[in-house]
Amino acid sequence: MGMSNLTRLPEFILLGLSSHPEDQKPLFALFLIMYLVTLMGNLLIILAIRSDPQLQNPMYFFLSILSFADICYTTVIVPKMLVNFLSEKKTISYAECLVQMYFFLVFGNMDSYLLAAMAIDRYVAICNPLHYVTVMNHGHCMLLLAFSTAFSCLHSLLHVLLVNRLTFCASNVIHHFFCDVNPVLKLACSSTSVNEVVAMTEGLVSVMAPFVCIVISYLRILIVVLKIPSAAGKCKAFSTCSSHVTVVTLFYGSICCVYFQPLSSYTVKDRIVTVNYTVLTPMLNPFIYSLRNKGMKQGLEKLISRIKFQMNRLSTTNSNKIRGA
C-alpha cells in the first residue's frame, strides 16, 4: 500500500497480547473470568449502595458511579478482545477503532475525576466535619459528576479528532489488544507532532489535575489526622481512606508508566502494564472497597441476605405449586 493512493485504512489488525496460537484459548478463559468477575463485583457494589439507606451519602454515591464507569470501561475493551482470541481475523474497522478509542478515553478520564471527587469528600469529612452536609450536598455532588462527565467527553473528542486527521498507510497492524492512542499514532505516515504536543500539554493537565487534587487532599488529611491525640482516632480516620488510596495507587501507578513517556519508547511491556488499569484494577476495586470498608461490607452482606431470602421464598412457592398440582 502506498502513501500516494491511501489516506485512510479501511480496517486495522489488533495484534493482541500474544501472536502464538497456543496462547489464545488460555488467554480467552483468563480474560473471560476476569470480565465476569468485574461485572458481578461492580454490579453488587451498585445494588448494595442503591438498596441500603445507610449508604446514601456522597462517598458511596461516587463509589456507585465509579463502579458503573468501571463496567463501561472494561466493556469497551474486553468483549472485542475475547472475540479476537478465538478469531483468525483479528480486525477492527477504522470507525470502530475511533469509537473504541473515544469511549476508552471517556471512561478512563471519568475514573480519574471520580477518584478526585472521592478524595475531596474524604477531605471535607475529616478536616471540616461540621460543614460536611452543607459542602457535600446533593447539588454539589451532581455538579462534580456533571463536570467529570462533560470534561471527559470533550477531552476524548479532542484526541479522537486529532487522530482522525492523520494519514495512515503501509502497515495496519496495531501492536496492542485495543485501539489505544499511542499504538495507533505509531502507524501514522503524516506528522503526529500536534498529537504529541496536545497529549503532553492538555492530556498531561487533564490526568495530573485530579491526581494533584488527590495528593493535596490527602496531605491536608494527614496533617489533621496526625494532630488527633488518640491512636484509635488516628486508625479510624486512616481506615476511611485506605481503600481509596489503594485504588488511586493502582490506577495512577500504571497510567504513569504507560503514558508519561515519548511515543517512540512505547514497547510490548506497555501492553502488559495496560492490562493493569484496563482490566485488573476495575476487577479489584469491588474487593478493595468491600474488604477494607466496613460500611460497604455490611451493605453487601445485607444485599446477599436479601437475595438468599428471595431465592428461598421463590423455591418454597414453586414447591407448593408442584405439590398442589
Coordinates of C-alpha atoms in Angstrom, one line a residue:
M1 CA 0.0 0.0 0.0
G2 CA 1.5 3.3 -1.0
M3 CA 1.1 6.6 0.7
S4 CA 0.1 8.3 -2.6
N5 CA -3.1 6.4 -3.1
L6 CA -4.2 5.7 0.5
T7 CA -5.0 8.2 3.2
R8 CA -7.3 6.1 5.4
L9 CA -7.1 2.4 6.0
P10 CA -10.5 0.6 5.9
E11 CA -9.5 -1.5 9.0
F12 CA -6.8 -2.3 11.5
I13 CA -5.5 -5.6 12.8
L14 CA -5.2 -5.9 16.6
L15 CA -2.1 -7.9 17.4
G16 CA -3.3 -8.6 20.9
L17 CA -1.3 -9.8 23.9
S18 CA 0.2 -12.7 22.1
S19 CA 0.5 -13.8 18.5
H20 CA 1.1 -17.5 19.4
P21 CA -2.0 -19.7 18.5
E22 CA -1.5 -21.9 21.6
D23 CA -1.9 -18.9 23.9
Q24 CA -5.3 -17.8 22.6
K25 CA -7.6 -20.2 24.4
P26 CA -5.9 -19.9 27.8
L27 CA -6.0 -16.1 27.4
F28 CA -9.6 -16.2 26.4
A29 CA -10.5 -18.2 29.5
L30 CA -8.5 -15.9 31.8
F31 CA -9.9 -12.7 30.5
L32 CA -13.5 -14.1 30.3
I33 CA -13.3 -15.0 34.0
M34 CA -11.8 -11.6 34.9
Y35 CA -14.5 -9.8 32.9
L36 CA -17.4 -11.7 34.5
V37 CA -15.9 -11.1 38.0
T38 CA -15.6 -7.4 37.1
L39 CA -19.3 -7.2 36.0
M40 CA -20.5 -9.2 39.0
G41 CA -18.4 -7.4 41.6
N42 CA -19.2 -3.9 40.4
L43 CA -22.9 -4.7 39.9
L44 CA -23.1 -5.9 43.5
I45 CA -21.5 -2.7 44.7
I46 CA -24.1 -0.6 42.8
L47 CA -27.0 -2.7 44.0
A48 CA -25.8 -2.7 47.6
I49 CA -25.4 1.1 47.6
R50 CA -28.8 1.7 46.0
S51 CA -30.7 -0.6 48.3
D52 CA -29.1 0.3 51.6
P53 CA -30.4 3.6 53.3
Q54 CA -27.2 3.7 55.4
L55 CA -25.1 4.0 52.3
Q56 CA -26.9 7.1 50.9
N57 CA -24.1 9.6 51.3
P58 CA -21.6 11.3 48.9
M59 CA -18.8 8.8 49.3
Y60 CA -21.0 5.9 48.3
F61 CA -22.7 7.9 45.6
F62 CA -19.4 8.5 43.9
L63 CA -18.4 4.8 44.5
S64 CA -21.5 3.6 42.7
I65 CA -20.8 5.9 39.7
L66 CA -17.1 4.7 39.8
S67 CA -18.4 1.1 39.6
F68 CA -20.7 1.9 36.7
A69 CA -17.8 3.7 34.9
D70 CA -15.5 0.6 35.5
I71 CA -18.2 -1.7 34.0
C72 CA -18.3 0.5 30.9
Y73 CA -14.5 0.9 30.8
T74 CA -13.9 -2.8 30.6
T75 CA -16.9 -3.4 28.3
V76 CA -15.4 -1.0 25.7
I77 CA -12.3 -3.2 25.5
V78 CA -12.7 -6.8 26.8
P79 CA -15.6 -8.2 24.6
K80 CA -13.7 -7.3 21.4
M81 CA -10.5 -8.8 22.9
L82 CA -12.4 -12.1 23.7
V83 CA -13.7 -12.3 20.1
N84 CA -10.2 -11.8 18.7
F85 CA -8.8 -14.5 20.9
L86 CA -11.0 -17.1 19.1
S87 CA -10.9 -15.5 15.7
E88 CA -8.2 -15.9 13.0
K89 CA -9.2 -12.5 11.5
K90 CA -8.4 -10.1 14.3
T91 CA -9.6 -6.9 12.6
I92 CA -11.4 -3.8 13.7
S93 CA -12.8 -1.2 11.2
Y94 CA -11.4 2.3 11.2
A95 CA -14.7 3.7 12.5
E96 CA -15.0 1.1 15.3
C97 CA -11.4 1.8 16.3
L98 CA -12.1 5.5 16.7
V99 CA -15.3 4.7 18.7
Q100 CA -13.4 2.4 21.0
M101 CA -10.7 4.9 21.5
Y102 CA -13.2 7.6 22.3
F103 CA -15.1 5.7 25.0
F104 CA -11.9 4.2 26.4
L105 CA -10.7 7.8 27.0
V106 CA -14.1 9.0 28.3
F107 CA -14.4 6.3 31.0
G108 CA -10.7 6.3 31.8
N109 CA -10.9 10.1 32.5
M110 CA -14.1 9.7 34.4
D111 CA -12.4 7.3 36.7
S112 CA -9.6 9.7 37.5
Y113 CA -12.1 12.6 38.2
L114 CA -14.4 10.4 40.3
L115 CA -11.3 9.4 42.3
A116 CA -10.6 13.1 42.8
A117 CA -14.2 13.8 43.9
M118 CA -13.9 10.9 46.4
A119 CA -10.7 12.4 47.8
I120 CA -12.4 15.8 48.2
D121 CA -15.3 14.0 50.0
R122 CA -12.8 12.4 52.5
Y123 CA -11.0 15.7 53.0
V124 CA -14.2 17.5 53.9
A125 CA -15.4 14.7 56.1
I126 CA -12.2 14.5 58.1
C127 CA -11.0 18.1 58.0
N128 CA -14.2 20.0 58.1
P129 CA -16.9 17.6 59.5
L130 CA -19.2 20.3 60.8
H131 CA -19.8 21.7 57.3
Y132 CA -19.8 18.3 55.6
V133 CA -23.5 18.1 55.0
T134 CA -23.5 21.7 53.5
V135 CA -20.4 21.4 51.4
M136 CA -21.1 17.8 50.1
N137 CA -24.8 18.2 49.4
H138 CA -26.6 16.5 46.6
G139 CA -26.4 19.6 44.3
H140 CA -22.6 19.9 44.7
C141 CA -22.2 16.2 44.1
M142 CA -24.2 16.4 40.9
L143 CA -22.1 19.3 39.8
L144 CA -18.9 17.3 40.3
L145 CA -20.3 14.4 38.4
A146 CA -21.5 16.7 35.5
F147 CA -18.1 18.3 35.3
S148 CA -16.3 14.9 35.3
T149 CA -18.6 13.6 32.5
A150 CA -18.5 16.8 30.4
F151 CA -14.8 17.3 30.6
S152 CA -14.0 13.6 29.9
C153 CA -16.2 13.7 26.8
L154 CA -14.6 16.9 25.5
H155 CA -11.1 15.7 26.2
S156 CA -11.7 12.4 24.4
L157 CA -13.4 14.1 21.4
L158 CA -10.3 16.4 21.0
H159 CA -7.9 13.5 20.9
V160 CA -10.0 11.3 18.6
L161 CA -10.5 14.2 16.1
L162 CA -6.7 14.8 16.1
V163 CA -6.2 11.1 15.3
N164 CA -8.9 11.3 12.6
R165 CA -6.9 14.0 10.7
L166 CA -3.9 11.8 10.3
T167 CA -2.8 9.8 7.2
F168 CA -2.4 6.0 7.6
C169 CA -0.6 3.8 5.1
A170 CA 1.7 0.8 4.7
S171 CA 1.1 -1.2 8.0
N172 CA -2.3 -1.5 9.6
V173 CA -1.2 -3.8 12.4
I174 CA -1.8 -2.2 15.9
H175 CA 0.6 -3.7 18.4
H176 CA -2.0 -3.7 21.2
F177 CA -5.2 -5.5 22.2
F178 CA -7.4 -2.4 21.6
C179 CA -7.2 1.0 19.9
D180 CA -5.2 3.0 22.4
V181 CA -3.9 6.3 21.2
N182 CA -0.1 5.7 21.2
P183 CA -0.1 2.4 19.2
V184 CA -2.4 4.0 16.6
L185 CA -0.2 7.1 16.3
K186 CA 2.8 4.9 15.6
L187 CA 1.1 3.7 12.4
A188 CA 0.6 7.2 11.0
C189 CA 2.5 8.3 7.9
S190 CA 1.8 12.0 8.5
S191 CA 3.3 14.1 11.3
T192 CA 2.0 13.3 14.8
S193 CA 3.7 16.3 16.3
V194 CA 0.4 18.1 17.1
N195 CA -1.0 15.0 18.7
E196 CA 2.1 14.5 20.8
V197 CA 2.2 18.2 21.9
V198 CA -1.5 18.1 22.8
A199 CA -1.0 14.8 24.7
M200 CA 1.9 16.2 26.7
T201 CA 0.1 19.5 27.5
E202 CA -3.7 19.2 27.6
G203 CA -3.5 15.4 28.1
L204 CA -1.0 15.8 30.9
V205 CA -3.0 18.5 32.6
S206 CA -6.3 16.5 32.4
V207 CA -4.6 13.5 34.0
M208 CA -2.5 15.3 36.6
A209 CA -5.1 17.8 37.7
P210 CA -7.2 15.2 39.5
F211 CA -4.1 13.5 40.8
V212 CA -2.8 16.8 42.3
C213 CA -6.2 17.3 43.8
I214 CA -6.0 13.8 45.4
V215 CA -2.4 14.4 46.7
I216 CA -3.3 17.8 48.2
S217 CA -6.5 16.4 49.8
Y218 CA -4.6 13.6 51.5
L219 CA -1.7 15.8 52.6
R220 CA -4.3 18.0 54.4
I221 CA -5.9 14.9 55.8
L222 CA -2.6 13.6 57.0
I223 CA -1.8 16.9 58.8
V224 CA -5.2 16.9 60.6
V225 CA -5.0 13.2 61.5
L226 CA -1.5 13.5 63.0
K227 CA -2.9 16.1 65.4
I228 CA -5.5 13.6 66.8
P229 CA -4.3 12.6 70.2
S230 CA -5.6 9.1 70.5
A231 CA -4.2 6.2 68.4
A232 CA -7.7 4.8 68.0
G233 CA -8.9 8.1 66.5
K234 CA -6.0 8.1 64.0
C235 CA -6.7 4.5 63.0
K236 CA -10.3 5.2 62.4
A237 CA -9.5 8.3 60.2
F238 CA -7.0 6.4 58.2
S239 CA -9.3 3.3 57.8
T240 CA -11.9 5.5 56.0
C241 CA -9.2 6.4 53.4
S242 CA -7.2 3.2 53.0
S243 CA -9.3 1.6 50.3
H244 CA -9.4 4.8 48.2
V245 CA -5.7 5.3 48.5
T246 CA -5.1 1.7 47.3
V247 CA -7.3 2.2 44.2
V248 CA -5.6 5.5 43.4
T249 CA -2.1 3.9 43.7
L250 CA -3.1 1.0 41.3
F251 CA -4.8 3.3 38.8
Y252 CA -2.3 6.2 38.6
G253 CA 0.8 4.0 39.0
S254 CA 0.1 2.0 35.8
I255 CA -1.1 5.1 33.9
C256 CA 2.2 7.0 34.6
C257 CA 4.2 4.0 33.4
V258 CA 2.5 3.9 30.1
Y259 CA 1.6 7.5 29.0
F260 CA 4.2 9.8 30.5
Q261 CA 6.9 8.8 28.0
P262 CA 7.8 9.7 24.4
L263 CA 5.8 8.0 21.7
S264 CA 9.0 6.3 20.3
S265 CA 9.6 4.5 23.5
Y266 CA 6.2 2.7 23.6
T267 CA 7.0 -1.1 23.8
V268 CA 5.4 -4.5 24.3
K269 CA 5.9 -4.1 28.1
D270 CA 3.4 -1.2 28.0
R271 CA 0.8 -3.6 26.6
I272 CA 1.2 -5.7 29.7
V273 CA 1.0 -2.7 32.1
T274 CA -2.1 -1.5 30.3
V275 CA -3.9 -4.7 31.4
N276 CA -3.4 -3.5 34.9
Y277 CA -5.6 -0.4 34.7
T278 CA -8.0 -1.5 31.9
V279 CA -8.9 -5.0 33.3
L280 CA -7.2 -5.7 36.6
T281 CA -8.0 -2.5 38.6
P282 CA -11.7 -2.5 37.7
M283 CA -11.9 -6.1 38.8
L284 CA -10.1 -5.5 42.1
N285 CA -12.0 -2.3 43.0
P286 CA -15.1 -4.1 44.4
F287 CA -12.9 -6.4 46.5
I288 CA -10.7 -3.5 47.8
Y289 CA -13.8 -1.4 48.8
S290 CA -15.8 -4.3 50.3
L291 CA -12.9 -5.8 52.3
R292 CA -11.4 -2.6 53.6
N293 CA -14.6 -0.6 54.1
K294 CA -16.9 -1.6 57.0
G295 CA -20.0 0.2 55.7
M296 CA -19.6 -1.4 52.2
K297 CA -19.0 -4.8 53.7
Q298 CA -22.2 -4.6 55.8
G299 CA -24.2 -3.3 52.8
L300 CA -23.1 -6.3 50.7
E301 CA -23.9 -8.7 53.5
K302 CA -27.5 -7.2 53.6
L303 CA -27.8 -7.4 49.9
I304 CA -26.7 -11.1 49.8
S305 CA -29.1 -11.9 52.6
R306 CA -32.0 -10.3 50.7
I307 CA -31.1 -12.2 47.6
K308 CA -30.9 -15.5 49.5
F309 CA -34.2 -14.8 51.2
Q310 CA -35.9 -14.0 47.8
M311 CA -34.4 -17.2 46.3
N312 CA -35.6 -19.4 49.2
R313 CA -39.1 -17.7 49.0
L314 CA -39.3 -18.4 45.3
S315 CA -38.1 -22.0 45.8
T316 CA -40.8 -22.5 48.5
T317 CA -43.5 -21.1 46.3
N318 CA -42.5 -23.3 43.4
S319 CA -42.5 -26.4 45.7
N320 CA -46.0 -25.6 46.9
K321 CA -47.3 -25.2 43.3
I322 CA -45.8 -28.6 42.4
R323 CA -47.4 -30.2 45.4
G324 CA -50.8 -28.6 44.6
A325 CA -50.7 -29.8 41.1

